[in-house]
Coordinates of C-alpha atoms in Angstrom, one line a residue:
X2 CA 3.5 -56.4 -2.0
X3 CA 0.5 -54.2 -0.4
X4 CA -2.5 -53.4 -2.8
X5 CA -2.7 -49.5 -2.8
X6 CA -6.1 -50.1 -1.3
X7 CA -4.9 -51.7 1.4
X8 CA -1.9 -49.0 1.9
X9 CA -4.6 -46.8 1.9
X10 CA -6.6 -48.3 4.4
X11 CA -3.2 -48.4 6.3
X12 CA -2.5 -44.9 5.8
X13 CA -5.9 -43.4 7.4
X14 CA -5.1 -43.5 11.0
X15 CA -2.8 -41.6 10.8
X16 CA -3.9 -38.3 8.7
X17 CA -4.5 -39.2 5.8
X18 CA -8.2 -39.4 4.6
X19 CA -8.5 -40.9 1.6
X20 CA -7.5 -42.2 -2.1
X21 CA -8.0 -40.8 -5.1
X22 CA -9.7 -43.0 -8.3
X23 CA -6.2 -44.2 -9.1
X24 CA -5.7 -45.5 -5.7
X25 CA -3.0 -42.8 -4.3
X26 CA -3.3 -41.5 -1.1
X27 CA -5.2 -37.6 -0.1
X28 CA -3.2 -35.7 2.5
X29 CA -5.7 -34.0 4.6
X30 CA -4.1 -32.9 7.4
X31 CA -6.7 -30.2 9.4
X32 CA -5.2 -26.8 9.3
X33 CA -3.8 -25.8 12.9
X34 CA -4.9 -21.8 14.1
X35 CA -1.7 -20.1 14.1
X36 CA -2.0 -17.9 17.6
X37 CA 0.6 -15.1 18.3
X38 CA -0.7 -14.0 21.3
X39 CA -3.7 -14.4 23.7
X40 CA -5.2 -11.9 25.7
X41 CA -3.2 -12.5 28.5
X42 CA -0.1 -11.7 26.3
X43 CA -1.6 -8.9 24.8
X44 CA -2.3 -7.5 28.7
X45 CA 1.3 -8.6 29.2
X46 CA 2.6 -6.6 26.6
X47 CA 0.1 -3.4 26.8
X48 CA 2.1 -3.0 30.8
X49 CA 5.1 -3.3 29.1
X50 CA 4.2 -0.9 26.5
X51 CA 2.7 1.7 28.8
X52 CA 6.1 1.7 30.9
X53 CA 7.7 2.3 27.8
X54 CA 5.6 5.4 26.8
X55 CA 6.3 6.9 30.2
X56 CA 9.8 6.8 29.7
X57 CA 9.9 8.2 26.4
X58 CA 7.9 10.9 27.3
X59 CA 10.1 11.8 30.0
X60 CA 13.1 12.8 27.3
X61 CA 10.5 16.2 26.1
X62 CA 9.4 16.7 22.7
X63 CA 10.9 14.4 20.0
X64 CA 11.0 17.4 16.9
X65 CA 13.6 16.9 14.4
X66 CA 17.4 16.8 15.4
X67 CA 15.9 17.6 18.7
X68 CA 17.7 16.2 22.2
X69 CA 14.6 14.3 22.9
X70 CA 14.5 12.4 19.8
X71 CA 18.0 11.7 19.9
X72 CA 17.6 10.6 24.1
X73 CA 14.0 8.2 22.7
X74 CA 16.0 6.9 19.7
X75 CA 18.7 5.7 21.8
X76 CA 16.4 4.5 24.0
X77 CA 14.7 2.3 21.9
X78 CA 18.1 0.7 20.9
X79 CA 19.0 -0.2 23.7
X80 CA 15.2 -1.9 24.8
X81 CA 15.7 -3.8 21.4
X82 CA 18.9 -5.4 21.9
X83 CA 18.0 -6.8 25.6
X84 CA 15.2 -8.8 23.6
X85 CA 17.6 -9.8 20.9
X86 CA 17.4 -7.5 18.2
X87 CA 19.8 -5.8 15.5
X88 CA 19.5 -2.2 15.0
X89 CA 20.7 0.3 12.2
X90 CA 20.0 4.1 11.6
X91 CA 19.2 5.0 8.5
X92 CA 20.6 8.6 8.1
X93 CA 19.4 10.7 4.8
X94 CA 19.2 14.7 4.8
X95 CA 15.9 15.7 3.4
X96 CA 14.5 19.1 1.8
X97 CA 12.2 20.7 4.2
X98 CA 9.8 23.7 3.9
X99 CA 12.2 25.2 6.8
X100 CA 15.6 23.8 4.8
X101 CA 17.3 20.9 5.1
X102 CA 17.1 18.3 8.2
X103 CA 18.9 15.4 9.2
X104 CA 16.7 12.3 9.8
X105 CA 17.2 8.8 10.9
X106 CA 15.0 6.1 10.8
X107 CA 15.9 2.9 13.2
X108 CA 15.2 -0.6 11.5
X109 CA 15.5 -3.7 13.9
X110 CA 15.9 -7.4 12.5
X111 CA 15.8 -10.5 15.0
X112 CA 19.2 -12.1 15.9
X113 CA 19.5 -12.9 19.4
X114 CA 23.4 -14.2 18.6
X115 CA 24.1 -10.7 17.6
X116 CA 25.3 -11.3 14.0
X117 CA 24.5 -9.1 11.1
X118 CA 23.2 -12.0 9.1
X119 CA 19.8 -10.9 10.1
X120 CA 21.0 -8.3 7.1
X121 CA 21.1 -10.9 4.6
X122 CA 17.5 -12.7 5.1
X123 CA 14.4 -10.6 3.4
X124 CA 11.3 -10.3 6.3
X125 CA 8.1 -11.1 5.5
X126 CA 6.5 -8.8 7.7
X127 CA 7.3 -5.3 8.1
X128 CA 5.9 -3.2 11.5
X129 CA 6.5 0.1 11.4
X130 CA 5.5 3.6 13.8
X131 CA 7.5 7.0 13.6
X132 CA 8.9 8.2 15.9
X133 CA 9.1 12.2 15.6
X134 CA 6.6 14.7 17.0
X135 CA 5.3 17.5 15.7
X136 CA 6.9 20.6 15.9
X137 CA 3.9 22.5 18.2
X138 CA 4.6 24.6 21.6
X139 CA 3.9 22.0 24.5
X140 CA 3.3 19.2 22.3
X141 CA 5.1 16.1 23.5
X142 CA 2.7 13.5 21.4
X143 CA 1.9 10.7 24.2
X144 CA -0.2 9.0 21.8
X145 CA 1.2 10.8 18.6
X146 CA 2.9 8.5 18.9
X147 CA 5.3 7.4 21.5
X148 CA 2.3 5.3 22.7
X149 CA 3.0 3.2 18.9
X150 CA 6.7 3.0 19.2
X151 CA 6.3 1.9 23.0
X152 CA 4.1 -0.9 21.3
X153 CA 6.7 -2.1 19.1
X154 CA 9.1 -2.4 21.7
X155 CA 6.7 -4.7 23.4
X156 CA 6.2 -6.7 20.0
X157 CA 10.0 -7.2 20.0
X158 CA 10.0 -8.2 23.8
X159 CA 7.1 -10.3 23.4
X160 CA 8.1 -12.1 20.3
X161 CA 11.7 -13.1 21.4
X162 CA 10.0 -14.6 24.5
X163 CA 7.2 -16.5 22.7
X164 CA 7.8 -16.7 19.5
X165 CA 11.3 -16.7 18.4
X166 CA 11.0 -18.0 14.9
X167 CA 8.2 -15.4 13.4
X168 CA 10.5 -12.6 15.1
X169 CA 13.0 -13.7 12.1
X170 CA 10.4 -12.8 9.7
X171 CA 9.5 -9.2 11.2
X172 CA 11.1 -6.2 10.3
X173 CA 10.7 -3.2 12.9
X174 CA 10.9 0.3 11.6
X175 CA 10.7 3.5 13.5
X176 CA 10.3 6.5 11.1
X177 CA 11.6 9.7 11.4
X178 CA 9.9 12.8 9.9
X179 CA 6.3 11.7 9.8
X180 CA 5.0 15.1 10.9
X181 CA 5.1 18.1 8.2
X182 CA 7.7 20.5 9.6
X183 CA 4.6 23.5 8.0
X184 CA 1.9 23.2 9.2
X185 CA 0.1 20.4 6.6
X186 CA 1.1 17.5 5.4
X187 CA 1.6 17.5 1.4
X188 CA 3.1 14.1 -0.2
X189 CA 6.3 14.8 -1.7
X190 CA 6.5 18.0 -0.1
X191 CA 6.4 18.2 3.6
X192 CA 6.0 15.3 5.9
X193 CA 6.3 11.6 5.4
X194 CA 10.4 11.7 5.3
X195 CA 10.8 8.9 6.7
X196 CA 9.0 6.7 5.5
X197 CA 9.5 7.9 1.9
X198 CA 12.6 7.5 2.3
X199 CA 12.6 4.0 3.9
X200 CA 10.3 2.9 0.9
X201 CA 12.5 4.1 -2.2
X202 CA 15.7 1.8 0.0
X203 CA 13.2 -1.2 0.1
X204 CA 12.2 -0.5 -3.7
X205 CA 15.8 -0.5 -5.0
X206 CA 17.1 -3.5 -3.2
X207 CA 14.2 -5.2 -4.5
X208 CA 15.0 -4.5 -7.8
X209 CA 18.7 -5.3 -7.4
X210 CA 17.6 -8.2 -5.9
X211 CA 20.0 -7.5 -3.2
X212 CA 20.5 -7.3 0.6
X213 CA 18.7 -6.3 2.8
X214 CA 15.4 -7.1 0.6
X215 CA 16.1 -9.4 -1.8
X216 CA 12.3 -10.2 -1.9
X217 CA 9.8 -7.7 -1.1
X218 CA 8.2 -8.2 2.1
X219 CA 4.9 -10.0 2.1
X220 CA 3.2 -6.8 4.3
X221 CA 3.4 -4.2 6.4
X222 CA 1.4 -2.9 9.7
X223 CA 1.3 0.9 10.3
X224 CA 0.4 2.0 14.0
X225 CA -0.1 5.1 14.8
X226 CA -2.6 6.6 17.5
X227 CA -3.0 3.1 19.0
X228 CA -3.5 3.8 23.0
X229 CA -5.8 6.6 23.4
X230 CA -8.4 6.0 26.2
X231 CA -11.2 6.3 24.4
X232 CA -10.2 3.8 21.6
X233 CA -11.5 4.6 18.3
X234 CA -9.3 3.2 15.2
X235 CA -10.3 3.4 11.9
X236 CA -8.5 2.3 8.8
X237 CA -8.3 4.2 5.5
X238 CA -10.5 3.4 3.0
X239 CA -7.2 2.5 0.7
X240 CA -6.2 -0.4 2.6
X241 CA -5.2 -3.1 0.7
X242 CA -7.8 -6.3 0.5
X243 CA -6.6 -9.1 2.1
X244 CA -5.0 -6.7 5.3
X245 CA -8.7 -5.8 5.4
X246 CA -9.9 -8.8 5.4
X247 CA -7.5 -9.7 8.1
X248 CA -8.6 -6.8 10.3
X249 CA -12.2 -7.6 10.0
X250 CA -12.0 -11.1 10.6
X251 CA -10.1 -10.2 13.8
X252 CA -12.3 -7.2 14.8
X253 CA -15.3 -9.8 14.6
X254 CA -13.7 -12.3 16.1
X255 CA -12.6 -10.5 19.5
X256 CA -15.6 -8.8 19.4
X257 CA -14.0 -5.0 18.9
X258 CA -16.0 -3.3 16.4
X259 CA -16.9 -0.8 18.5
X260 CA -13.6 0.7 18.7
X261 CA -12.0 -1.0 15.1
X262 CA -13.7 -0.1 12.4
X263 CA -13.3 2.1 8.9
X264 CA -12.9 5.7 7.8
X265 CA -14.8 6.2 5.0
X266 CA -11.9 8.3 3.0
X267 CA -7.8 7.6 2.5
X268 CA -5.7 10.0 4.5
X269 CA -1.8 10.7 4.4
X270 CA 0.2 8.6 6.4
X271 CA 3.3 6.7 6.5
X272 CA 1.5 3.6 5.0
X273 CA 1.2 6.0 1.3
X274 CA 5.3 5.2 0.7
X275 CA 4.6 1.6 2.1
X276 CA 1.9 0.9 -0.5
X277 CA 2.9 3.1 -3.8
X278 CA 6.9 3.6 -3.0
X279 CA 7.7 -0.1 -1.6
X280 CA 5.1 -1.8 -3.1
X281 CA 4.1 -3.4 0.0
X282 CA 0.9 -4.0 0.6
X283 CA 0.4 -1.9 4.3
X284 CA -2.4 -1.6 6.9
X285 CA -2.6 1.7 8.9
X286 CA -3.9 1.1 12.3
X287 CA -4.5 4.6 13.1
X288 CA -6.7 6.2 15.5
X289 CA -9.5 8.6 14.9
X290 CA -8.3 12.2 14.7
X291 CA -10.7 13.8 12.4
X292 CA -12.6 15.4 15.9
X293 CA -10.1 15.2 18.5
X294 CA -9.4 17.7 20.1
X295 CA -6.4 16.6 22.0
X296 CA -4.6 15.9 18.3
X297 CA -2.0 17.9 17.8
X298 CA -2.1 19.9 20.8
X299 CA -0.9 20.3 24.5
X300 CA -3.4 17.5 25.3
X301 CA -1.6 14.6 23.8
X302 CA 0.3 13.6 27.6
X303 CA 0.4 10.2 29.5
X304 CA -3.0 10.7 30.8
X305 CA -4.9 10.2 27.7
X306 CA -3.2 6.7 27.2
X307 CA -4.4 3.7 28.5
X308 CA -3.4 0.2 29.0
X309 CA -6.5 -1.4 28.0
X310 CA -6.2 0.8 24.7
X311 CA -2.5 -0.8 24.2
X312 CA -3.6 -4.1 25.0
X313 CA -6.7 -4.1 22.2
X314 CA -4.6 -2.5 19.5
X315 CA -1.8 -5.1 20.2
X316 CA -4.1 -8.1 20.0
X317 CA -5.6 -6.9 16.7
X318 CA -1.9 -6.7 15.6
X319 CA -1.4 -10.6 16.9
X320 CA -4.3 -11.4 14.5
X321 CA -3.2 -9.8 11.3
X322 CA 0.5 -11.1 11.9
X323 CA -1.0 -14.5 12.7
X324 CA -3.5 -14.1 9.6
X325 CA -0.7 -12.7 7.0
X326 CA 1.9 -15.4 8.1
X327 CA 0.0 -18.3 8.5
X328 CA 1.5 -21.2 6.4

């Protein structure tokens, strides 16, 4: 019979580093960086995206129960399911300052076999845009924010090629109703339909502890105003720590503070439901609109959107994912 010394001693080659007083063996095995995406991939999937903006653009404005929203939700169906992904629409009727509206979210699920078990597992990871446009003469919202829900579809593509397993832990979610149908937003009164409504779903399976969230998801990534040429996201100052943490460390580390950085106030968006409705802690990668004078006006077209724009906001996604899901 081995001495636990020498079984130590034995042991070391191969990963583990030492003993402890009583003679058992350490595990130190070094920690492995858990990459999602290089920037070759992130290039990859900001052509991808860009393609995809252009064609949703071409089906007009996406206002509520509009042809165009219904010709860009189908759309994005059918881009899911050639990468292997599930959809649903979520259908609800909502109280609007101009009466009531039919909405739809779409919520996507990996299952390249095409089975609804997908349903029955809780993601971790929840990546969400919306989908609708603001209900403004000329306005067809190129990066407000066709250019976000172009992104996701490149997520989707991109993780079914690369990265098949982490795709089973992501939820996608495409919200209708974002935009106020008045002219402001106002929390519980006009805008955020979608995603308020998407959040009190999540809230009640989790408390039922039943399908399709039988856990809460871990997090959630908000993009919204991610492609604009001159690139200048900042996140609300009511981000949740550790997703800020997670976007700092990757800001620093690709060396993009110039165009990630923070507001210095909270704002509405649809990462409000995520975090106080859902519970899910939820990052809001939104660009800078506080000056811009293309937001919300005729302005917002395909020419303000760039691929090098895409291709930045995607890899900062890659390193939050990769951050937030790392074992």
């Amino acid at each position: 019979m081995k001495s636990t010394s020498l079984l130590c001693a034995l042991l070391l080659p191969i990963g583990l580093s030492s003993c402890n007083q009583s003679g058992q063996a350490q595990t130190s095995v070094p920690k492995t960086e858990f990459n999602l995406g290089s920037h070759a991939d992130a290039n990859a999937a900001a052509e991808s995206a860009y393609k995809h903006t252009t064609r949703i653009l071409s089906f007009g404005h996406r206002q509520p129960e509009s042809i165009g929203l219904k010709r860009s939700k189908r759309y994005v169906m059918e881009q899911l399911k050639q990468s292997g992904w599930i959809t649903i629409e979520q259908s609800f009727t909502a109280k609007t300052p101009k009466g009531h509206i039919q909405f739809s979210n779409i919520i996507a699920r990996y299952s390249p076999n095409g089975t609804n078990a997908a349903w029955s597992r809780s993601p971790k990871a929840v990546i969400g845009a919306h989908i609708d446009s603001k209900i403004l003469p000329n306005f067809l919202g190129a990066d407000d924010a066709a250019s976000c829900v172009a992104a996701n579809i490149a997520l989707a593509e991109h993780f079914h090629k690369h990265h098949p397993n982490v795709a089973r832990e992501i939820e996608l979610v495409f919200f209708d109703g974002e935009e106020a149908v008045g002219q402001n937003m106002v929390y519980g009164k006009d805008g955020l339909y979608g995603s308020m409504y998407y959040s009190r779903t999540v809230q009640k399976s989790v408390a039922q502890k039943s399908v399709p969230y039988k856990k809460k998801p871990k997090f959630g990534i908000v993009l919204d105003m991610i492609g604009h040429k001159n690139l200048d996201i900042k996140i609300p100052s009511d981000t949740p720590k550790p997703l800020k943490k997670s976007y700092d460390t990757a800001r620093k580390k690709l060396q993009l503070e110039k165009h990630f950085s923070h507001s210095n106030g909270a704002f509405l968006d649809d990462h409000v439901p995520m975090n106080e409705i859902a519970r899910i802690p939820t990052i809001d990668l939104i660009g800078d609109f506080s000056s811009s004078k293309w937001w919300h006006t005729s302005s917002d077209k395909l020419d303000i959107i760039s691929k090098n724009s895409l291709g930045m906001s995607i890899l900062v996604t890659f390193e939050i994912l990769a951050d937030q899901l790392s074992p």
